[in-house]
């Protein structure tokens, strides 16, 4: 079995992973940086981001405002020291990205164009028409290629972290092309594996978003933080869940019910023209309420409302939202220039993730995390649109700097002991490959998992269905051990990868379920019908979930407060 050694091993080739790799490679030209990704980096989910990235660029904006909007958006659960650092670094990071070739859209006078996004007081979102993710990932990827000390492992699936004496010292990676395991050792490891929206049936997330990094860290003993907070994006296409970006509302789009009314102006946070620019959690709830009140529309994929862009005009749609037009035409047969787009809330983003401090360090020496897989936390109970891409850049770079510092002082692990761990892991996975004696099919367990999560942990939640979800996800964890697989081949055995991903999803789902059921209040994206108000007295803390063979064990972590005192969240 191959063994390779690097200073830093980064798992994930999306925005956070590439940014971390560049930072490490630039600061330490003699260091060796491994970048491991289960897909070719340009296929990472970052590529599909449409809306934009947030940072101040205008005279009517400042760090204070961006900070306050983010804290308020988080329903006061985010850590304010992290937010202060984030807003300060954000403009520098976006300027860097521009230097590396990201073609941000421009105003007539040549200044950077910005657009409005939900929950932001001013136009703060930098964009590149509606294909920011593609352009950003491209700029990062091509810039990363300048560094010879970045060694890529494309299409390698990491299934285990290697831990020795409580230190993380490498990863066990399955080369998807050959079916062989390899040992990749590092003095520090950074997880940038993205989110896990595929746990839910209706999601904007790509197939590869299966919460792998969260499950890897959790199994290795690192706690997951605030996993109950799962963001629903108000405007996904029914059926596929494909995202219709918030930029449509930023550019002036309206939501309308079956009677053609702009219903958001009626909701208490709706203030005139700002109605459509409320935060995602509140708009998602308003859509569900409209549907429950009988003012939704019905189609083959369930109930929906309309996103109306017809008044915006063809020119603006073509220049600012060309991808939206293409998606609506292709996937639902609607031309937004003349017809409203059917939309429904769909799972979009995980506010929770691997617990880290402001430097990206986890509780395990040698293990760092950044991007969507991490919970720093700047998003608290609800993320504001367009903060995530910027978060990947700011904290990807920070994690790399601190991981490099750590790596300088860290010893190399015991190679033969670490290699033995990989051999054991390879044996486990080898037993799974083409395992015909198993009882259950991947598709069956995934269907049940999706159903359980949609029923128990949707836009609105209630105690009885959440408790049922806790029991069902625990049962699924047992059942996933008895999978029946058909494909015995070694080369590109995607069935095997899917089985490994399913086990990760089930593990993460159970943490979501247990974390959600214990939080008896409504805050941000966690809205309970039984406990309808926010309860700062009893629940102003981060939920920490630790791995235990019997199921997640919960703990608490203080929220870092600061100058922004918790107050009622009104828009
Ligand atoms: C459709 C869509 C649109 C969005 N639009 C916006 C937007 O406009 N603005 C905004 O701020 N945010 C947006 N978001 C959110 C944002 O895009 C993501 O949160 C962000 O891109 C995540 O980046 P990341 O680097 O953390 O992970 P990803 O880009 O998801 O990359 C994860 C990487 O980890 C690798 N990986 C995962 N598991 C393994 C494993 N087991 N072994 C090896 N490699 C592994 C993958 O191969 C991949 O390279 C959007 C999200 C979606 C789904």
Coordinates of C-alpha atoms and ligand atoms in Angstrom, one line a residue:
X1 CA 0.0 0.0 0.0
X2 CA 1.3 3.5 -0.9
X3 CA 2.1 5.9 1.9
X4 CA 2.7 9.5 1.2
X5 CA 3.8 12.3 3.6
X6 CA 2.9 16.0 3.5
X7 CA 3.0 18.9 5.8
X8 CA -0.7 19.8 5.4
X9 CA -3.4 17.5 4.1
X10 CA -6.6 19.3 3.0
X11 CA -9.7 17.1 2.4
X12 CA -12.0 19.0 0.0
X13 CA -11.4 20.9 -3.2
X14 CA -14.2 23.5 -3.1
X15 CA -13.9 27.2 -2.2
X16 CA -12.7 26.5 1.4
X17 CA -10.2 23.8 0.4
X18 CA -8.7 25.6 -2.5
X19 CA -8.4 28.8 -0.5
X20 CA -6.7 26.9 2.3
X21 CA -4.3 25.3 -0.1
X22 CA -3.3 28.5 -1.8
X23 CA -2.7 30.2 1.6
X24 CA -0.5 27.4 2.8
X25 CA 1.4 27.1 -0.5
X26 CA 2.0 30.8 -0.7
X27 CA 3.2 31.2 2.9
X28 CA 5.4 28.1 2.9
X29 CA 6.8 27.5 -0.6
X30 CA 8.9 24.5 0.6
X31 CA 6.0 22.8 2.4
X32 CA 4.1 20.0 0.7
X33 CA 0.3 20.5 0.6
X34 CA -2.0 17.6 -0.3
X35 CA -5.4 18.4 -1.7
X36 CA -7.7 15.4 -1.6
X37 CA -11.1 15.5 -3.2
X38 CA -13.7 12.8 -4.0
X39 CA -14.5 14.7 -7.3
X40 CA -12.4 16.8 -9.6
X41 CA -12.2 20.1 -7.8
X42 CA -14.2 22.1 -10.4
X43 CA -17.1 19.7 -9.7
X44 CA -17.3 20.7 -6.0
X45 CA -20.6 22.1 -4.9
X46 CA -19.2 25.7 -4.7
X47 CA -19.5 25.7 -8.5
X48 CA -23.2 25.9 -8.4
X49 CA -23.5 29.1 -6.2
X50 CA -25.5 31.7 -8.1
X51 CA -26.1 34.7 -5.9
X52 CA -22.9 36.2 -4.8
X53 CA -20.4 36.8 -2.0
X54 CA -20.8 39.4 0.8
X55 CA -18.4 42.1 1.7
X56 CA -18.6 45.8 2.0
X57 CA -17.9 47.8 -1.1
X58 CA -20.1 50.9 -0.9
X59 CA -20.0 54.2 0.9
X60 CA -23.3 53.5 2.7
X61 CA -21.9 50.3 4.2
X62 CA -19.5 49.6 7.0
X63 CA -18.1 46.7 9.1
X64 CA -20.4 47.5 11.9
X65 CA -23.5 47.1 9.7
X66 CA -22.3 43.9 8.1
X67 CA -21.5 42.5 11.6
X68 CA -24.9 43.5 13.0
X69 CA -26.8 42.1 10.1
X70 CA -25.0 38.8 10.5
X71 CA -25.5 38.6 14.2
X72 CA -29.2 39.5 13.9
X73 CA -29.6 37.0 11.0
X74 CA -28.1 34.3 13.2
X75 CA -30.9 35.0 15.8
X76 CA -28.1 35.9 18.2
X77 CA -26.5 32.5 18.3
X78 CA -23.4 33.2 16.3
X79 CA -20.1 34.1 18.0
X80 CA -19.5 37.8 17.8
X81 CA -15.7 37.6 17.9
X82 CA -15.8 35.4 14.8
X83 CA -18.2 37.7 13.1
X84 CA -16.0 40.7 13.8
X85 CA -13.0 38.9 12.3
X86 CA -15.1 37.7 9.3
X87 CA -16.4 41.1 8.3
X88 CA -13.0 42.7 8.6
X89 CA -11.3 40.1 6.4
X90 CA -14.2 39.8 3.9
X91 CA -13.3 42.8 1.6
X92 CA -9.7 41.8 1.5
X93 CA -10.5 38.3 0.5
X94 CA -12.9 39.3 -2.3
X95 CA -10.3 41.8 -3.6
X96 CA -7.7 39.0 -3.6
X97 CA -10.1 36.9 -5.6
X98 CA -10.5 39.6 -8.1
X99 CA -6.7 39.8 -8.5
X100 CA -6.7 36.1 -9.2
X101 CA -9.1 36.6 -12.1
X102 CA -12.7 36.4 -10.7
X103 CA -14.8 38.5 -13.1
X104 CA -17.1 40.3 -10.7
X105 CA -19.9 42.3 -12.3
X106 CA -19.3 46.0 -12.6
X107 CA -21.2 49.3 -12.5
X108 CA -21.0 51.7 -15.4
X109 CA -18.3 53.7 -13.6
X110 CA -16.2 50.5 -13.2
X111 CA -16.7 50.0 -9.5
X112 CA -17.8 46.6 -8.2
X113 CA -21.5 46.1 -8.6
X114 CA -23.4 44.8 -5.6
X115 CA -26.9 43.5 -5.2
X116 CA -29.4 43.2 -2.3
X117 CA -29.7 40.0 -0.4
X118 CA -32.2 38.9 2.3
X119 CA -31.5 40.3 5.8
X120 CA -28.8 42.6 4.6
X121 CA -29.5 46.4 5.3
X122 CA -27.7 47.5 2.1
X123 CA -26.6 46.1 -1.3
X124 CA -23.6 44.1 -0.1
X125 CA -23.5 41.0 -2.3
X126 CA -20.8 41.0 -5.0
X127 CA -21.8 38.9 -8.0
X128 CA -20.7 37.7 -11.4
X129 CA -24.1 37.7 -13.2
X130 CA -25.7 34.7 -11.5
X131 CA -22.8 32.3 -11.8
X132 CA -20.6 33.5 -9.0
X133 CA -19.8 29.9 -7.8
X134 CA -18.4 28.9 -11.2
X135 CA -16.3 32.0 -11.6
X136 CA -15.0 31.9 -8.0
X137 CA -14.1 28.3 -8.1
X138 CA -12.5 28.7 -11.5
X139 CA -10.3 31.6 -10.2
X140 CA -9.3 29.7 -7.2
X141 CA -8.6 26.5 -9.1
X142 CA -6.5 28.1 -11.8
X143 CA -4.6 30.1 -9.2
X144 CA -3.9 27.0 -7.2
X145 CA -2.2 25.4 -10.2
X146 CA 0.6 28.0 -10.0
X147 CA 1.9 26.2 -6.9
X148 CA 4.0 23.2 -7.5
X149 CA 3.9 22.3 -3.8
X150 CA 0.2 21.6 -4.0
X151 CA -0.1 17.9 -4.7
X152 CA -3.6 16.9 -5.9
X153 CA -5.4 13.6 -5.1
X154 CA -8.4 13.9 -7.4
X155 CA -11.2 11.3 -7.0
X156 CA -9.9 9.9 -3.8
X157 CA -12.6 9.2 -1.2
X158 CA -11.5 9.8 2.5
X159 CA -13.2 7.3 4.7
X160 CA -11.3 7.6 8.0
X161 CA -9.1 10.0 9.9
X162 CA -5.9 8.6 11.3
X163 CA -5.6 9.4 15.0
X164 CA -2.6 8.5 17.2
X165 CA -2.2 9.6 20.8
X166 CA -5.2 11.9 20.4
X167 CA -3.5 13.7 17.4
X168 CA -4.9 13.7 13.9
X169 CA -2.0 12.6 11.6
X170 CA -3.5 11.7 8.3
X171 CA -6.3 10.1 6.3
X172 CA -7.2 6.8 4.8
X173 CA -8.2 7.4 1.2
X174 CA -9.8 5.1 -1.4
X175 CA -8.6 5.8 -4.9
X176 CA -11.9 5.6 -6.7
X177 CA -10.2 4.8 -10.0
X178 CA -8.4 1.7 -8.8
X179 CA -10.3 0.7 -5.7
X180 CA -7.1 0.6 -3.7
X181 CA -6.5 2.3 -0.4
X182 CA -3.6 4.7 0.2
X183 CA -2.2 6.3 3.4
X184 CA -1.9 10.1 3.2
X185 CA 0.0 11.4 6.3
X186 CA 0.2 15.1 7.3
X187 CA 1.4 17.1 10.3
X188 CA -2.0 18.9 10.2
X189 CA -5.2 18.0 8.5
X190 CA -7.9 20.4 7.3
X191 CA -11.4 19.3 6.6
X192 CA -13.2 21.3 3.9
X193 CA -15.7 18.7 2.8
X194 CA -18.9 20.9 2.5
X195 CA -22.4 20.2 3.8
X196 CA -24.8 17.4 3.8
X197 CA -28.1 18.5 2.3
X198 CA -28.6 15.2 0.6
X199 CA -29.9 13.8 3.9
X200 CA -33.1 15.5 2.9
X201 CA -35.3 14.7 -0.1
X202 CA -35.8 18.2 -1.5
X203 CA -32.5 20.0 -1.6
X204 CA -30.5 22.4 -3.7
X205 CA -27.4 20.4 -2.9
X206 CA -25.5 18.3 -5.4
X207 CA -25.4 14.5 -5.0
X208 CA -21.9 14.6 -3.5
X209 CA -23.1 16.6 -0.4
X210 CA -23.3 13.8 2.0
X211 CA -21.8 15.3 5.2
X212 CA -18.7 13.1 5.0
X213 CA -16.3 15.4 6.9
X214 CA -18.8 15.9 9.7
X215 CA -19.2 12.1 10.1
X216 CA -15.4 11.6 9.9
X217 CA -14.7 14.1 12.6
X218 CA -17.6 13.0 14.8
X219 CA -16.6 9.3 14.6
X220 CA -13.0 10.3 15.6
X221 CA -14.4 12.0 18.7
X222 CA -14.6 15.6 17.7
X223 CA -18.0 17.2 18.6
X224 CA -20.5 18.6 16.0
X225 CA -22.0 21.9 16.9
X226 CA -25.5 23.4 16.3
X227 CA -26.5 20.6 14.0
X228 CA -30.3 21.3 14.6
X229 CA -30.0 24.4 12.4
X230 CA -30.7 23.4 8.8
X231 CA -31.5 26.1 6.4
X232 CA -34.4 26.0 4.0
X233 CA -34.0 28.2 1.0
X234 CA -37.4 29.7 0.1
X235 CA -37.1 29.3 -3.7
X236 CA -36.3 25.9 -5.0
X237 CA -38.0 24.3 -8.0
X238 CA -40.5 21.6 -7.0
X239 CA -39.4 18.1 -7.9
X240 CA -35.7 18.6 -8.5
X241 CA -35.0 21.1 -5.7
X242 CA -32.8 23.1 -8.1
X243 CA -32.1 26.5 -6.6
X244 CA -33.6 29.7 -8.0
X245 CA -31.2 32.2 -6.4
X246 CA -32.2 34.9 -3.9
X247 CA -30.7 37.3 -6.4
X248 CA -34.1 37.1 -8.2
X249 CA -35.6 38.9 -5.3
X250 CA -32.6 41.1 -4.9
X251 CA -33.3 42.2 -8.5
X252 CA -36.9 43.0 -7.6
X253 CA -38.8 39.7 -8.0
X254 CA -42.1 39.1 -6.0
X255 CA -43.5 36.1 -4.3
X256 CA -47.2 35.6 -5.1
X257 CA -49.9 33.2 -3.7
X258 CA -52.7 31.4 -5.7
X259 CA -54.7 34.7 -5.6
X260 CA -51.8 36.6 -7.2
X261 CA -51.1 38.6 -4.0
X262 CA -47.7 39.6 -2.9
X263 CA -48.3 37.9 0.4
X264 CA -45.0 38.7 2.1
X265 CA -46.1 42.3 2.7
X266 CA -48.7 40.9 5.1
X267 CA -46.2 39.2 7.3
X268 CA -45.0 41.1 10.4
X269 CA -41.4 41.4 9.3
X270 CA -42.5 42.6 5.8
X271 CA -41.9 46.3 5.4
X272 CA -43.2 47.4 2.1
X273 CA -40.7 46.9 -0.7
X274 CA -38.4 45.0 1.6
X275 CA -40.9 42.1 2.0
X276 CA -39.1 39.8 -0.4
X277 CA -35.8 40.6 1.2
X278 CA -36.5 39.2 4.5
X279 CA -34.2 36.4 5.8
X280 CA -34.5 32.9 4.5
X281 CA -36.0 31.3 7.6
X282 CA -38.8 33.8 7.8
X283 CA -39.7 33.7 4.2
X284 CA -39.7 29.9 4.2
X285 CA -42.1 29.9 7.1
X286 CA -44.4 32.5 5.4
X287 CA -44.6 30.2 2.3
X288 CA -45.6 27.2 4.4
X289 CA -48.2 29.3 6.2
X290 CA -49.7 30.5 2.9
X291 CA -49.9 27.0 1.6
X292 CA -51.5 25.8 4.9
X293 CA -54.0 28.6 4.7
X294 CA -55.1 27.2 1.3
X295 CA -53.5 30.0 -0.8
X296 CA -50.8 27.7 -2.4
X297 CA -50.9 26.1 -5.8
X298 CA -50.7 22.3 -6.4
X299 CA -48.7 20.4 -8.9
X300 CA -47.4 16.9 -9.5
X301 CA -44.6 17.6 -7.0
X302 CA -46.7 19.0 -4.2
X303 CA -47.7 22.5 -3.2
X304 CA -45.9 25.6 -4.3
X305 CA -46.2 29.4 -4.7
X306 CA -45.0 31.7 -7.5
X307 CA -41.9 33.7 -7.9
X308 CA -42.8 36.4 -10.3
X309 CA -40.1 38.2 -12.4
X310 CA -42.3 39.2 -15.3
X311 CA -42.3 42.9 -14.3
X312 CA -38.5 43.0 -14.3
X313 CA -38.2 42.9 -18.0
X314 CA -36.3 40.7 -20.5
X315 CA -33.2 42.9 -20.7
X316 CA -32.5 42.8 -17.0
X317 CA -33.3 39.1 -16.7
X318 CA -30.8 38.4 -19.5
X319 CA -28.1 40.6 -18.2
X320 CA -28.4 39.9 -14.4
X321 CA -30.1 36.5 -14.2
X322 CA -29.4 34.6 -17.4
X323 CA -28.8 31.3 -15.5
X324 CA -32.1 31.6 -13.7
X325 CA -33.9 31.9 -17.1
X326 CA -32.0 28.9 -18.4
X327 CA -32.8 26.7 -15.3
X328 CA -36.5 27.6 -15.3
X329 CA -36.9 26.9 -19.0
X330 CA -35.0 23.7 -18.9
X331 CA -36.2 22.1 -15.7
X332 CA -39.8 23.3 -15.3
X333 CA -40.7 24.6 -18.8
X334 CA -41.3 28.1 -17.7
X335 CA -39.8 31.3 -19.3
X336 CA -39.6 33.8 -16.4
X337 CA -39.8 36.7 -18.8
X338 CA -43.5 35.9 -19.4
X339 CA -44.5 33.4 -16.7
X340 CA -44.1 33.1 -12.9
X341 CA -41.8 30.3 -11.6
X342 CA -43.3 27.7 -9.3
X343 CA -41.1 27.5 -6.1
X344 CA -41.1 25.8 -2.7
X345 CA -38.8 25.9 0.3
X346 CA -35.9 23.3 -0.1
X347 CA -33.0 22.3 2.1
X348 CA -30.0 24.4 1.2
X349 CA -27.3 24.7 3.9
X350 CA -26.2 23.5 7.3
X351 CA -25.4 26.1 9.8
X352 CA -24.0 23.5 12.1
X353 CA -20.8 21.4 11.6
X354 CA -17.5 20.4 13.0
X355 CA -16.9 22.5 16.1
X356 CA -13.9 24.8 15.6
X357 CA -12.5 27.9 17.3
X358 CA -11.9 31.2 15.5
X359 CA -8.7 29.8 14.0
X360 CA -10.4 26.8 12.5
X361 CA -8.9 24.5 15.1
X362 CA -11.0 21.6 16.4
X363 CA -10.7 20.0 19.8
X364 CA -8.4 17.4 18.4
X365 CA -4.8 18.6 18.0
X366 CA -3.8 18.5 14.3
X367 CA -7.3 18.7 13.0
X368 CA -8.8 21.8 11.5
X369 CA -12.0 22.5 9.6
X370 CA -13.4 25.4 7.4
X371 CA -16.2 26.1 5.0
X372 CA -19.7 24.6 5.2
X373 CA -18.5 21.5 7.0
X374 CA -17.2 23.6 9.9
X375 CA -19.2 25.5 12.5
X376 CA -17.0 28.5 13.6
X377 CA -19.7 30.0 14.1
X378 CA -20.7 33.0 12.2
X379 CA -24.1 31.7 11.1
X380 CA -25.7 30.7 14.4
X381 CA -29.3 29.7 13.9
X382 CA -29.7 31.1 10.4
X383 CA -27.2 32.1 7.7
X384 CA -27.6 35.2 5.6
X385 CA -27.4 34.5 1.9
X386 CA -24.0 35.3 0.3
X387 CA -22.1 35.1 3.6
X388 CA -21.1 31.5 3.0
X389 CA -18.8 31.9 0.0
X390 CA -17.0 34.6 1.8
X391 CA -16.8 32.5 5.0
X392 CA -15.1 29.8 2.9
X393 CA -12.4 32.2 1.9
X394 CA -11.9 34.0 5.2
X395 CA -11.8 30.9 7.4
X396 CA -10.2 28.6 4.7
X397 CA -7.2 31.0 4.8
X398 CA -7.2 31.3 8.6
X399 CA -7.4 27.6 9.1
X400 CA -4.4 27.1 6.7
X401 CA -2.3 29.7 8.6
X402 CA -2.9 28.1 11.9
X403 CA -2.5 24.6 10.6
X404 CA 0.9 25.6 9.2
X405 CA 1.9 26.9 12.6
X406 CA 0.8 23.8 14.2
X407 CA 2.6 21.6 11.6
X408 CA 5.9 23.3 12.3
X409 CA 5.9 22.1 15.9
X410 CA 4.3 18.7 15.4
X411 CA 6.1 15.4 15.2
X412 CA 5.6 12.9 12.5
X413 CA 3.4 10.0 13.6
X414 CA 4.4 6.4 13.8
X415 CA 4.2 5.4 10.1
X416 CA 3.7 1.6 10.6
X417 CA 0.9 2.1 13.2
X418 CA -0.9 4.6 11.0
X419 CA -0.5 2.4 8.0
X420 CA -2.0 -0.5 10.1
X421 CA -5.1 1.7 10.7
X422 CA -5.5 2.1 6.9
X423 CA -5.1 -1.6 6.3
X424 CA -7.9 -2.2 8.8
X425 CA -10.1 0.3 7.1
X426 CA -9.3 -1.2 3.7
X427 CA -10.3 -4.6 5.1
X428 CA -13.6 -3.2 6.4
X429 CA -14.5 -1.5 3.1
X430 CA -13.3 -4.6 1.1
X431 CA -15.9 -6.7 3.1
X432 CA -18.6 -4.2 2.0
X433 CA -17.7 -4.3 -1.7
X434 CA -20.2 -6.6 -3.6
X435 CA -21.6 -7.8 -0.2
X436 CA -24.5 -9.9 -1.5
X437 CA -25.3 -11.5 1.9
X438 CA -26.6 -8.2 3.3
X439 CA -30.3 -7.6 3.7
X440 CA -31.0 -4.0 2.7
X441 CA -30.7 -2.0 -0.4
X442 CA -29.0 1.5 -0.4
X443 CA -32.1 3.0 -2.1
X444 CA -34.5 1.7 0.5
X445 CA -32.5 3.1 3.5
X446 CA -31.9 6.4 1.7
X447 CA -35.6 6.8 0.9
X448 CA -36.6 6.1 4.6
X449 CA -33.9 8.5 5.8
X450 CA -35.1 11.3 3.5
X451 CA -38.7 10.7 4.6
X452 CA -37.8 10.7 8.3
X453 CA -35.9 14.0 7.9
X454 CA -38.5 15.7 5.9
X455 CA -41.3 14.7 8.3
X456 CA -39.4 15.5 11.5
X457 CA -37.1 18.3 10.7
X458 CA -38.8 20.5 8.1
X459 CA -39.5 24.3 8.1
X460 CA -41.8 23.7 11.1
X461 CA -41.0 21.0 13.6
X462 CA -42.9 19.5 16.5
X463 CA -41.9 17.4 19.5
X464 CA -43.7 14.2 18.6
X465 CA -42.4 14.0 15.0
X466 CA -38.9 15.0 16.2
X467 CA -38.9 12.2 18.8
X468 CA -40.0 9.8 16.2
X469 CA -37.1 11.0 14.0
X470 CA -34.7 10.3 16.9
X471 CA -35.8 6.7 17.1
X472 CA -35.9 6.2 13.4
X473 CA -32.5 7.6 12.7
X474 CA -31.0 5.4 15.4
X475 CA -32.6 2.4 13.8
X476 CA -31.3 3.4 10.4
X477 CA -27.8 3.6 11.9
X478 CA -28.2 -0.1 12.9
X479 CA -29.6 -1.1 9.5
X480 CA -27.0 0.7 7.4
X481 CA -24.5 -1.9 8.8
X482 CA -26.4 -4.6 6.9
X483 CA -26.3 -3.3 3.3
X484 CA -26.7 -5.5 0.3
X485 CA -24.4 -4.5 -2.5
X486 CA -24.2 -5.9 -6.0
X487 CA -21.1 -4.5 -7.7
X488 CA -17.9 -6.4 -7.1
X489 CA -15.7 -4.4 -9.4
X490 CA -12.8 -2.3 -8.0
X491 CA -12.6 0.3 -10.7
X492 CA -15.0 3.3 -10.2
X493 CA -17.3 1.3 -7.9
X494 CA -19.8 4.1 -7.4
X495 CA -22.1 1.7 -5.5
X496 CA -19.5 1.2 -2.9
X497 CA -18.9 5.0 -2.5
X498 CA -22.6 5.5 -2.3
X499 CA -22.8 3.0 0.6
X500 CA -20.0 4.8 2.5
X501 CA -21.7 8.1 1.9
X502 CA -25.0 6.7 3.1
X503 CA -23.5 5.6 6.4
X504 CA -22.1 9.2 6.8
X505 CA -25.5 10.7 6.1
X506 CA -27.3 8.4 8.6
X507 CA -24.8 9.3 11.3
X508 CA -25.1 13.1 10.6
X509 CA -28.9 12.8 10.4
X510 CA -29.1 11.2 13.9
X511 CA -27.1 14.1 15.3
X512 CA -29.5 16.6 13.6
X513 CA -32.4 14.7 15.1
X514 CA -31.1 14.5 18.6
X515 CA -29.8 18.1 18.7
X516 CA -33.2 19.4 17.3
X517 CA -35.4 17.4 19.7
X518 CA -33.5 18.8 22.8
X519 CA -33.9 22.5 21.8
X520 CA -37.2 23.4 23.2
X521 CA -37.5 26.9 21.7
X522 CA -37.8 28.5 18.3
X523 CA -34.7 30.2 17.0
X524 CA -33.7 30.9 13.4
X525 CA -34.2 27.9 11.2
X526 CA -35.3 25.7 14.2
X527 CA -39.0 26.5 14.5
X528 CA -41.1 24.4 16.9
X529 CA -44.8 24.5 16.9
X530 CA -44.8 23.4 20.6
X531 CA -42.3 26.1 21.7
X532 CA -43.0 29.1 19.6
X533 CA -40.7 31.7 21.1
X534 CA -36.9 32.2 21.5
X535 CA -35.8 31.3 25.0
X536 CA -32.5 33.1 25.8
X537 CA -32.8 32.2 29.4
X538 CA -32.5 28.5 28.8
X539 CA -31.2 28.0 25.3
X540 CA -28.7 30.7 24.4
X541 CA -25.9 28.2 23.9
X542 CA -24.3 26.1 21.2
X543 CA -25.4 22.5 21.1
X544 CA -22.5 20.1 21.1
X545 CA -22.9 16.5 20.0
X546 CA -20.3 13.9 20.9
X547 CA -20.1 10.4 19.4
X548 CA -21.2 7.6 21.6
X549 CA -21.9 4.0 20.4
X550 CA -25.4 4.4 22.0
X551 CA -26.2 7.5 20.0
X552 CA -25.1 11.2 20.2
X553 CA -24.3 12.5 23.7
X554 CA -25.1 16.2 24.0
X555 CA -23.2 19.0 25.7
X556 CA -23.2 22.8 25.6
X557 CA -20.8 25.6 24.7
X558 CA -21.2 29.3 25.5
X559 CA -22.1 31.7 22.8
X560 CA -19.5 34.5 22.5
X561 CA -21.6 37.6 22.9
X562 CA -20.3 41.2 22.5
X563 CA -21.5 44.6 21.7
X564 CA -24.7 43.4 20.0
X565 CA -27.1 42.4 22.8
X566 CA -29.7 39.8 22.0
X567 CA -33.0 41.5 21.1
X568 CA -36.2 40.6 19.4
X569 CA -35.4 39.9 15.7
X570 CA -37.6 42.1 13.5
X571 CA -37.2 43.2 10.0
Ligands
LIG1 C1 -27.1 25.6 -5.5 C2 -26.3 26.4 -4.4 C3 -26.2 27.8 -4.6 C4 -25.5 28.5 -3.6 N1 -25.3 29.8 -3.7 C5 -24.6 30.5 -2.8 C6 -24.3 31.9 -3.1 O1 -24.7 32.5 -4.1 N2 -23.6 32.6 -2.1 C7 -23.2 32.0 -1.0 O2 -22.5 32.6 -0.2 N3 -23.4 30.6 -0.8 C8 -24.1 29.9 -1.7 N4 -24.3 28.6 -1.5 C9 -23.6 27.9 -0.4 C10 -22.2 27.8 -0.7 O3 -22.0 27.6 -2.1 C11 -21.5 26.6 0.0 O4 -21.8 26.6 1.4 C12 -20.0 26.6 -0.2 O5 -19.7 26.7 -1.6 C13 -19.4 25.4 0.4 O6 -18.0 25.3 0.0 P1 -17.0 24.3 0.7 O7 -15.7 24.6 0.1 O8 -17.2 24.3 2.1 O9 -17.5 22.9 0.1 P2 -17.9 22.3 -1.3 O10 -17.8 23.3 -2.4 O11 -19.2 21.6 -1.2 O12 -16.7 21.3 -1.6 C14 -16.5 20.1 -0.8 C15 -15.3 19.4 -1.3 O13 -15.0 18.3 -0.4 C16 -14.8 17.1 -1.1 N5 -15.2 16.0 -0.3 C17 -16.3 15.8 0.4 N6 -16.3 14.6 1.0 C18 -15.1 14.0 0.7 C19 -14.5 12.8 1.0 N7 -15.2 11.9 1.8 N8 -13.3 12.5 0.5 C20 -12.6 13.4 -0.3 N9 -13.2 14.6 -0.6 C21 -14.4 14.9 -0.1 C22 -15.6 17.3 -2.4 O14 -15.0 16.5 -3.4 C23 -15.4 18.8 -2.7 O15 -14.2 19.0 -3.4 C24 -25.0 27.8 -2.4 C25 -25.1 26.5 -2.3 C26 -25.8 25.8 -3.3 C27 -26.1 24.3 -3.0

